[in-house]
Coordinates of C-alpha atoms in Angstrom, one line a residue:
M266 CA 46.9 -4.9 25.1
D267 CA 45.0 -5.1 28.5
I268 CA 41.9 -7.3 28.9
T269 CA 39.6 -4.4 29.0
N270 CA 40.7 -3.5 25.5
I271 CA 40.3 -7.1 24.4
L272 CA 36.9 -7.4 25.7
F273 CA 36.0 -4.2 23.9
L274 CA 37.2 -5.5 20.7
F275 CA 35.5 -8.7 21.1
N276 CA 32.3 -7.6 21.7
F277 CA 32.8 -4.9 18.8
F278 CA 33.6 -7.4 16.2
L279 CA 30.7 -9.7 17.7
Q280 CA 28.1 -7.0 17.2
L281 CA 29.4 -6.6 13.5
N282 CA 28.6 -10.0 12.9
I283 CA 24.9 -9.6 14.0
L284 CA 24.0 -6.4 12.9
P285 CA 21.3 -6.6 10.1
S286 CA 22.1 -5.7 6.5
F287 CA 18.7 -6.5 5.4
G288 CA 14.9 -5.5 6.1
F289 CA 11.5 -7.1 6.0
L290 CA 8.6 -5.8 4.1
F291 CA 5.6 -7.9 5.4
D292 CA 2.1 -7.8 3.7
I293 CA -0.4 -8.3 6.2
D294 CA -3.7 -9.8 4.8
G295 CA -2.9 -13.4 4.1
V296 CA 0.6 -13.4 5.4
L297 CA -0.2 -12.6 9.1
V298 CA -4.1 -12.8 9.2
R299 CA -6.8 -14.0 7.2
G300 CA -9.7 -11.4 7.7
K301 CA -9.5 -11.1 11.3
T302 CA -8.2 -14.6 12.1
P303 CA -4.4 -14.9 12.8
I304 CA -2.5 -17.0 10.8
P305 CA -0.7 -19.5 13.0
A306 CA 2.6 -19.4 11.8
A307 CA 2.8 -15.6 12.2
K308 CA 3.3 -15.6 16.1
T309 CA 6.1 -18.1 15.7
A310 CA 7.7 -16.2 12.9
F311 CA 7.6 -13.1 15.2
Q312 CA 9.3 -14.9 18.1
K313 CA 12.1 -15.1 16.2
L314 CA 12.4 -11.6 15.0
V315 CA 12.8 -10.0 18.6
N316 CA 15.0 -10.2 21.3
S317 CA 14.0 -10.9 25.2
Q318 CA 13.4 -7.2 25.5
G319 CA 11.0 -7.3 22.7
Q320 CA 12.9 -5.4 20.5
F321 CA 13.2 -6.0 16.7
L322 CA 16.5 -7.7 15.4
V323 CA 16.1 -6.3 12.0
P324 CA 14.3 -3.6 10.3
V325 CA 10.6 -4.3 9.8
V326 CA 7.9 -2.6 8.1
F327 CA 4.2 -4.1 7.5
V328 CA 3.2 -3.0 4.3
T329 CA -0.6 -3.4 3.4
N330 CA -2.7 -2.2 0.5
A331 CA -5.7 -1.4 2.9
G332 CA -6.6 2.1 3.0
N333 CA -9.7 2.5 5.0
C334 CA -8.6 2.9 8.5
L335 CA -5.7 4.7 10.3
R336 CA -2.4 3.0 10.7
Q337 CA -2.7 3.2 14.4
K338 CA -5.8 0.9 14.3
K339 CA -3.9 -1.5 11.8
A340 CA -1.2 -1.7 14.4
D341 CA -3.6 -2.4 17.2
Q342 CA -5.1 -5.2 15.1
L343 CA -1.7 -6.9 15.0
S344 CA -1.0 -6.3 18.7
H345 CA -2.3 -9.8 19.6
I346 CA 0.6 -11.2 17.4
L347 CA 3.1 -8.9 18.3
G348 CA 3.4 -5.6 19.9
I349 CA 4.4 -3.1 17.1
S350 CA 4.3 0.7 16.7
Q351 CA 2.5 2.6 14.2
D352 CA 5.6 3.9 12.7
Q353 CA 6.0 0.4 11.5
V354 CA 2.7 0.3 9.5
M355 CA 2.6 1.4 6.1
M356 CA -1.0 1.5 4.6
S357 CA -1.6 2.1 1.0
H358 CA -2.4 6.0 1.7
S359 CA 0.8 6.5 3.8
P360 CA 3.1 7.9 0.7
L361 CA 0.5 10.7 0.8
R362 CA 2.3 12.3 3.6
M363 CA 5.0 13.4 0.8
F364 CA 2.5 14.9 -1.2
K365 CA 2.6 18.4 0.7
R366 CA 1.8 20.5 -2.4
Y367 CA -1.9 19.3 -2.0
H368 CA -2.4 19.4 1.9
E369 CA -3.6 23.0 2.1
K370 CA -6.3 22.3 -0.8
C371 CA -9.7 21.1 -0.7
V372 CA -9.8 17.3 -1.5
L373 CA -12.8 15.1 -2.2
V374 CA -11.9 11.7 -0.4
S375 CA -13.6 8.4 -1.3
G376 CA -13.5 5.1 0.5
Q377 CA -14.8 3.6 3.7
G378 CA -14.0 4.2 7.5
P379 CA -12.9 7.5 9.3
L380 CA -12.2 9.2 6.0
L381 CA -11.8 12.8 7.6
D382 CA -9.5 11.4 10.2
I383 CA -7.5 9.5 7.9
A384 CA -7.0 12.4 5.5
Q385 CA -6.1 14.8 8.2
D386 CA -3.7 12.3 10.0
L387 CA -1.8 12.6 6.5
G388 CA -1.8 16.1 6.5
F389 CA -4.8 17.3 4.5
S390 CA -6.5 20.4 5.9
Q391 CA -9.6 20.6 4.0
P392 CA -11.0 17.2 3.2
I393 CA -14.6 16.7 2.5
T394 CA -16.3 13.2 2.1
I395 CA -18.8 11.9 -0.7
E396 CA -21.4 11.9 1.8
T397 CA -20.8 15.6 2.7
L398 CA -21.0 16.3 -1.1
R399 CA -24.4 14.3 -1.5
E400 CA -26.1 16.0 1.2
K401 CA -25.0 19.3 -0.1
Y402 CA -26.2 18.5 -3.5
P403 CA -29.3 16.0 -3.3
L404 CA -30.6 16.8 -6.7
L405 CA -27.1 18.1 -8.1
D406 CA -29.2 21.2 -9.1
V407 CA -27.9 22.8 -12.1
V408 CA -30.1 26.0 -11.8
D409 CA -29.4 27.3 -8.3
H410 CA -25.9 28.6 -9.0
D411 CA -25.9 30.3 -5.6
R412 CA -25.3 26.4 -4.3
T413 CA -22.2 25.8 -6.4
P414 CA -19.1 26.7 -4.8
D415 CA -16.0 25.2 -5.9
I416 CA -16.0 21.8 -4.1
S417 CA -12.8 20.1 -4.9
V418 CA -9.7 20.7 -6.6
T419 CA -8.1 17.3 -6.1
V420 CA -9.8 13.9 -5.7
V421 CA -8.4 11.2 -3.4
L422 CA -9.4 7.6 -3.6
F423 CA -8.5 5.8 -0.4
G424 CA -10.4 2.5 -1.0
E425 CA -13.5 0.8 -2.2
P426 CA -16.6 2.5 -0.9
V427 CA -19.7 0.8 0.3
R428 CA -22.3 2.3 -2.2
W429 CA -20.0 2.1 -5.4
E430 CA -23.0 3.9 -7.5
T431 CA -23.0 7.1 -5.4
N432 CA -19.2 7.2 -5.5
L433 CA -19.1 6.6 -9.2
Q434 CA -21.7 9.2 -10.0
L435 CA -20.5 11.9 -7.9
I436 CA -16.8 11.5 -8.6
I437 CA -17.6 11.6 -12.4
D438 CA -19.6 14.8 -11.5
V439 CA -16.6 16.2 -10.0
L440 CA -14.3 15.5 -12.8
L441 CA -16.4 16.4 -15.6
T442 CA -17.2 19.8 -14.0
S443 CA -13.7 20.7 -12.6
G444 CA -15.0 20.6 -9.2
Y445 CA -18.1 22.4 -9.6
P446 CA -20.7 19.5 -9.2
G447 CA -23.7 21.5 -9.7
N448 CA -22.8 22.8 -13.3
P449 CA -23.3 21.1 -16.6
Y450 CA -21.0 18.7 -18.1
H451 CA -18.2 20.4 -20.5
H452 CA -16.0 18.0 -22.4
E453 CA -13.2 20.8 -22.7
N454 CA -12.7 20.3 -19.0
Y455 CA -9.6 18.0 -19.9
P456 CA -7.2 17.1 -18.2
H457 CA -9.3 17.0 -15.5
I458 CA -8.7 17.8 -11.8
P459 CA -5.8 15.8 -10.1
V460 CA -6.7 12.2 -9.0
L461 CA -4.4 10.3 -6.5
A462 CA -5.4 6.9 -6.0
C463 CA -4.3 4.3 -3.2
N464 CA -4.4 0.4 -3.2
M465 CA -4.9 -1.0 -6.9
D466 CA -5.8 -4.5 -5.7
L467 CA -8.3 -6.1 -8.0
M468 CA -9.1 -8.5 -5.1
W469 CA -8.5 -9.1 -1.6
V470 CA -8.6 -12.1 0.9
A471 CA -11.4 -12.2 3.5
E472 CA -12.8 -14.9 5.6
A473 CA -15.1 -15.6 2.6
Q474 CA -14.7 -18.7 0.6
S475 CA -13.4 -16.8 -2.3
P476 CA -11.6 -13.3 -2.9
R477 CA -13.5 -10.0 -2.8
F478 CA -13.6 -7.2 -5.1
G479 CA -11.1 -4.6 -4.1
H480 CA -10.3 -1.0 -5.0
G481 CA -8.7 -1.8 -8.3
T482 CA -12.0 -3.1 -9.4
F483 CA -13.8 0.1 -8.2
M484 CA -11.0 2.0 -10.4
V485 CA -11.6 0.1 -13.4
C486 CA -15.4 1.1 -13.2
L487 CA -14.6 4.7 -12.6
E488 CA -12.0 4.7 -15.6
N489 CA -14.3 3.1 -18.0
I490 CA -17.3 5.1 -17.2
Y491 CA -15.1 8.2 -17.6
K492 CA -13.9 7.2 -21.0
K493 CA -17.4 5.9 -21.9
I494 CA -18.6 9.6 -21.2
T495 CA -15.6 11.7 -22.6
G496 CA -13.7 9.3 -25.2
K497 CA -10.5 9.9 -23.1
D498 CA -8.6 8.2 -20.4
L499 CA -8.8 9.0 -16.9
K500 CA -5.5 10.2 -15.6
Y501 CA -3.8 9.8 -12.3
E502 CA -1.5 12.3 -10.7
A503 CA -0.2 9.4 -8.8
L504 CA -0.6 5.9 -8.0
M505 CA 0.3 4.3 -4.9
G506 CA -0.1 0.9 -2.8
K507 CA 1.8 -2.2 -3.9
P508 CA 3.2 -2.8 -6.7
S509 CA 3.7 0.8 -7.3
E510 CA 7.4 2.1 -7.1
L511 CA 6.5 4.9 -5.0
T512 CA 5.2 2.6 -2.2
Y513 CA 8.6 0.3 -2.3
Q514 CA 10.7 3.9 -2.1
Y515 CA 8.5 4.9 0.8
A516 CA 8.9 1.6 2.6
E517 CA 12.6 1.6 2.1
Y518 CA 12.7 5.2 3.7
L519 CA 10.8 3.8 6.8
I520 CA 13.1 0.8 6.8
R521 CA 16.3 3.1 6.7
T522 CA 14.8 5.2 9.4
Q523 CA 14.2 2.4 11.7
A524 CA 18.1 1.3 11.1
A525 CA 19.1 4.9 12.0
E526 CA 17.1 5.0 15.1
R527 CA 18.5 1.9 16.3
Q528 CA 22.0 3.4 15.3
W529 CA 23.0 0.2 13.1
K530 CA 25.8 1.3 11.0
Q531 CA 25.5 -1.7 8.8
P532 CA 24.2 -0.4 5.4
I533 CA 20.8 -2.0 4.4
Q534 CA 21.5 -3.8 1.2
T535 CA 18.7 -5.9 0.5
L536 CA 14.7 -5.9 1.2
Y537 CA 12.8 -8.7 1.3
A538 CA 9.2 -8.6 0.4
V539 CA 6.9 -11.4 1.8
G540 CA 3.5 -11.6 0.4
D541 CA 0.5 -13.8 -1.0
N542 CA -0.4 -12.0 -4.0
L543 CA 1.4 -12.3 -7.4
M544 CA -0.2 -9.2 -8.7
T545 CA 0.6 -7.0 -6.1
D546 CA 3.3 -8.3 -3.6
I547 CA 5.7 -9.9 -6.2
Q548 CA 6.6 -7.1 -8.8
N549 CA 10.3 -7.5 -8.7
E550 CA 11.2 -4.9 -11.3
L551 CA 9.4 -2.0 -9.5
A552 CA 10.5 -3.3 -6.2
S553 CA 14.1 -3.4 -7.1
A554 CA 14.3 0.2 -8.2
A555 CA 13.8 1.0 -4.6
A556 CA 16.9 -0.7 -2.9
T557 CA 20.1 -2.1 -4.0
H558 CA 18.5 -5.5 -3.8
C559 CA 14.8 -6.7 -3.4
R560 CA 14.0 -10.3 -3.2
S561 CA 10.3 -11.4 -3.2
V562 CA 9.0 -14.5 -1.0
L563 CA 5.5 -15.9 -1.7
V564 CA 3.7 -17.6 0.8
C565 CA 0.7 -19.8 0.2
T566 CA -1.6 -18.9 3.0
G567 CA -3.6 -16.2 1.0
V568 CA -4.4 -15.5 -2.5
Y569 CA -1.8 -17.7 -4.0
N570 CA -2.6 -21.1 -4.1
P571 CA -0.1 -23.5 -5.5
H572 CA -2.5 -26.2 -6.4
T573 CA -4.8 -24.3 -8.4
E574 CA -4.2 -22.3 -11.6
A575 CA -6.1 -19.5 -13.0
P576 CA -7.5 -19.9 -16.6
L577 CA -5.2 -18.2 -19.2
D578 CA -7.6 -15.9 -20.3
T579 CA -8.4 -14.8 -16.7
K580 CA -4.7 -14.1 -16.2
E581 CA -4.4 -12.2 -19.5
S582 CA -7.2 -9.8 -18.6
I583 CA -6.0 -9.4 -15.2
T584 CA -2.5 -8.5 -16.2
E585 CA -3.8 -6.2 -18.8
T586 CA -6.0 -4.2 -16.3
V587 CA -3.2 -3.8 -14.0
F588 CA -0.2 -3.1 -16.3
H589 CA -1.4 -1.4 -19.4
G590 CA -3.0 2.0 -20.2
H591 CA -2.6 5.3 -18.2
R592 CA -1.1 3.3 -15.4
D593 CA 2.0 2.9 -17.5
F594 CA 2.9 -0.5 -15.8
R595 CA 4.7 -2.8 -18.5
F596 CA 3.9 -6.3 -18.1
D597 CA 6.4 -9.0 -18.3
P598 CA 5.9 -12.5 -17.0
G599 CA 9.2 -12.2 -14.9
L600 CA 7.9 -9.6 -13.0
V601 CA 5.6 -12.1 -11.2
E602 CA 8.1 -14.7 -10.7
P603 CA 8.9 -14.8 -7.0
D604 CA 12.6 -15.7 -5.8
H605 CA 11.2 -17.9 -3.4
I606 CA 8.0 -19.8 -2.6
V607 CA 7.3 -21.1 0.9
P608 CA 4.4 -22.7 2.9
D609 CA 4.0 -19.6 5.3
V610 CA 5.5 -16.7 7.1
D611 CA 7.4 -18.6 9.6
A612 CA 9.3 -20.6 6.9
A613 CA 10.0 -17.3 5.0
V614 CA 11.6 -15.9 8.3
D615 CA 13.9 -19.0 8.5
L616 CA 14.7 -19.0 4.8
I617 CA 15.8 -15.3 5.0
F618 CA 17.9 -15.6 8.2
H619 CA 19.6 -18.6 6.4
L620 CA 20.2 -16.8 3.0
E621 CA 21.6 -13.8 5.1
N622 CA 23.4 -16.0 7.5
F623 CA 22.1 -14.2 10.2
A624 CA 22.3 -15.7 13.6
P625 CA 21.5 -13.1 16.4
N626 CA 22.1 -14.1 19.9

């Protein structure tokens, strides 16, 4: 065998030893940033994830439950830490790209930010906002039937709105009238029109001293108002955002797409979910349904604080809210036990490289 063939085989086997068989799912808020402030360990961690050309050494997806901005904006917000593409960012609403059967229908969207742009970017061709609905029906006139066209056949909840009372009122109007918000309520309108909801976080991390109410809290309000009026449960056509299985499945799809684009032949066998919130980032059973193996790594720079313990009654009320009822999430204490707890994301990367015996050049 001549020297050329020897060198070829040497380089071939060397490459096999450094090809990744795993991928990272990084939460953003509380792991990489806190509010708008970067967490110092994030930059150090990312220096270990790229080569000298700035290319990622392993497939990486940034998974956030935020849903009130375009994924390009979220990618831009992270550019001061590491240059990433929007294809690596997964918002809570990203799986809606797969719901093509609703893309040509009129949808009522609720949340904050550029809602029409977000909806159109996801593939919806006829979105309308709560503000548009409010302007069209300032008094929700039940007499002038000429002003009551079919407004919505689907409700899409992107995230917590600014004016909760307005959104709660008008979404209830739409649900109880099957999309004719100017008409009287009819209790026989059940099951109601489809509702697609993103981001079930009860709380989220901001630069304030304590966590803020999240979209999950808004959903709890909506569900309880609906049931108080009708005596029936609000039903969701789909729930997405961590910890839903749908989100992990879509994240795995993005990881495998990255590996294919880089022509990495080694199968992706393990996903490492790095997060700061026990209730959303550390859902082992749901995550494991999406990949051969899914390991959870909890960091201490966000919601989770190893030095404080929530009162038992608080934890029980939260778990019942998140896991029971029409969400069909069965609560098991084992589901929120992380595989590993580390101080920050830099320590998480070191740990995972060690576990995978991954030592890139």
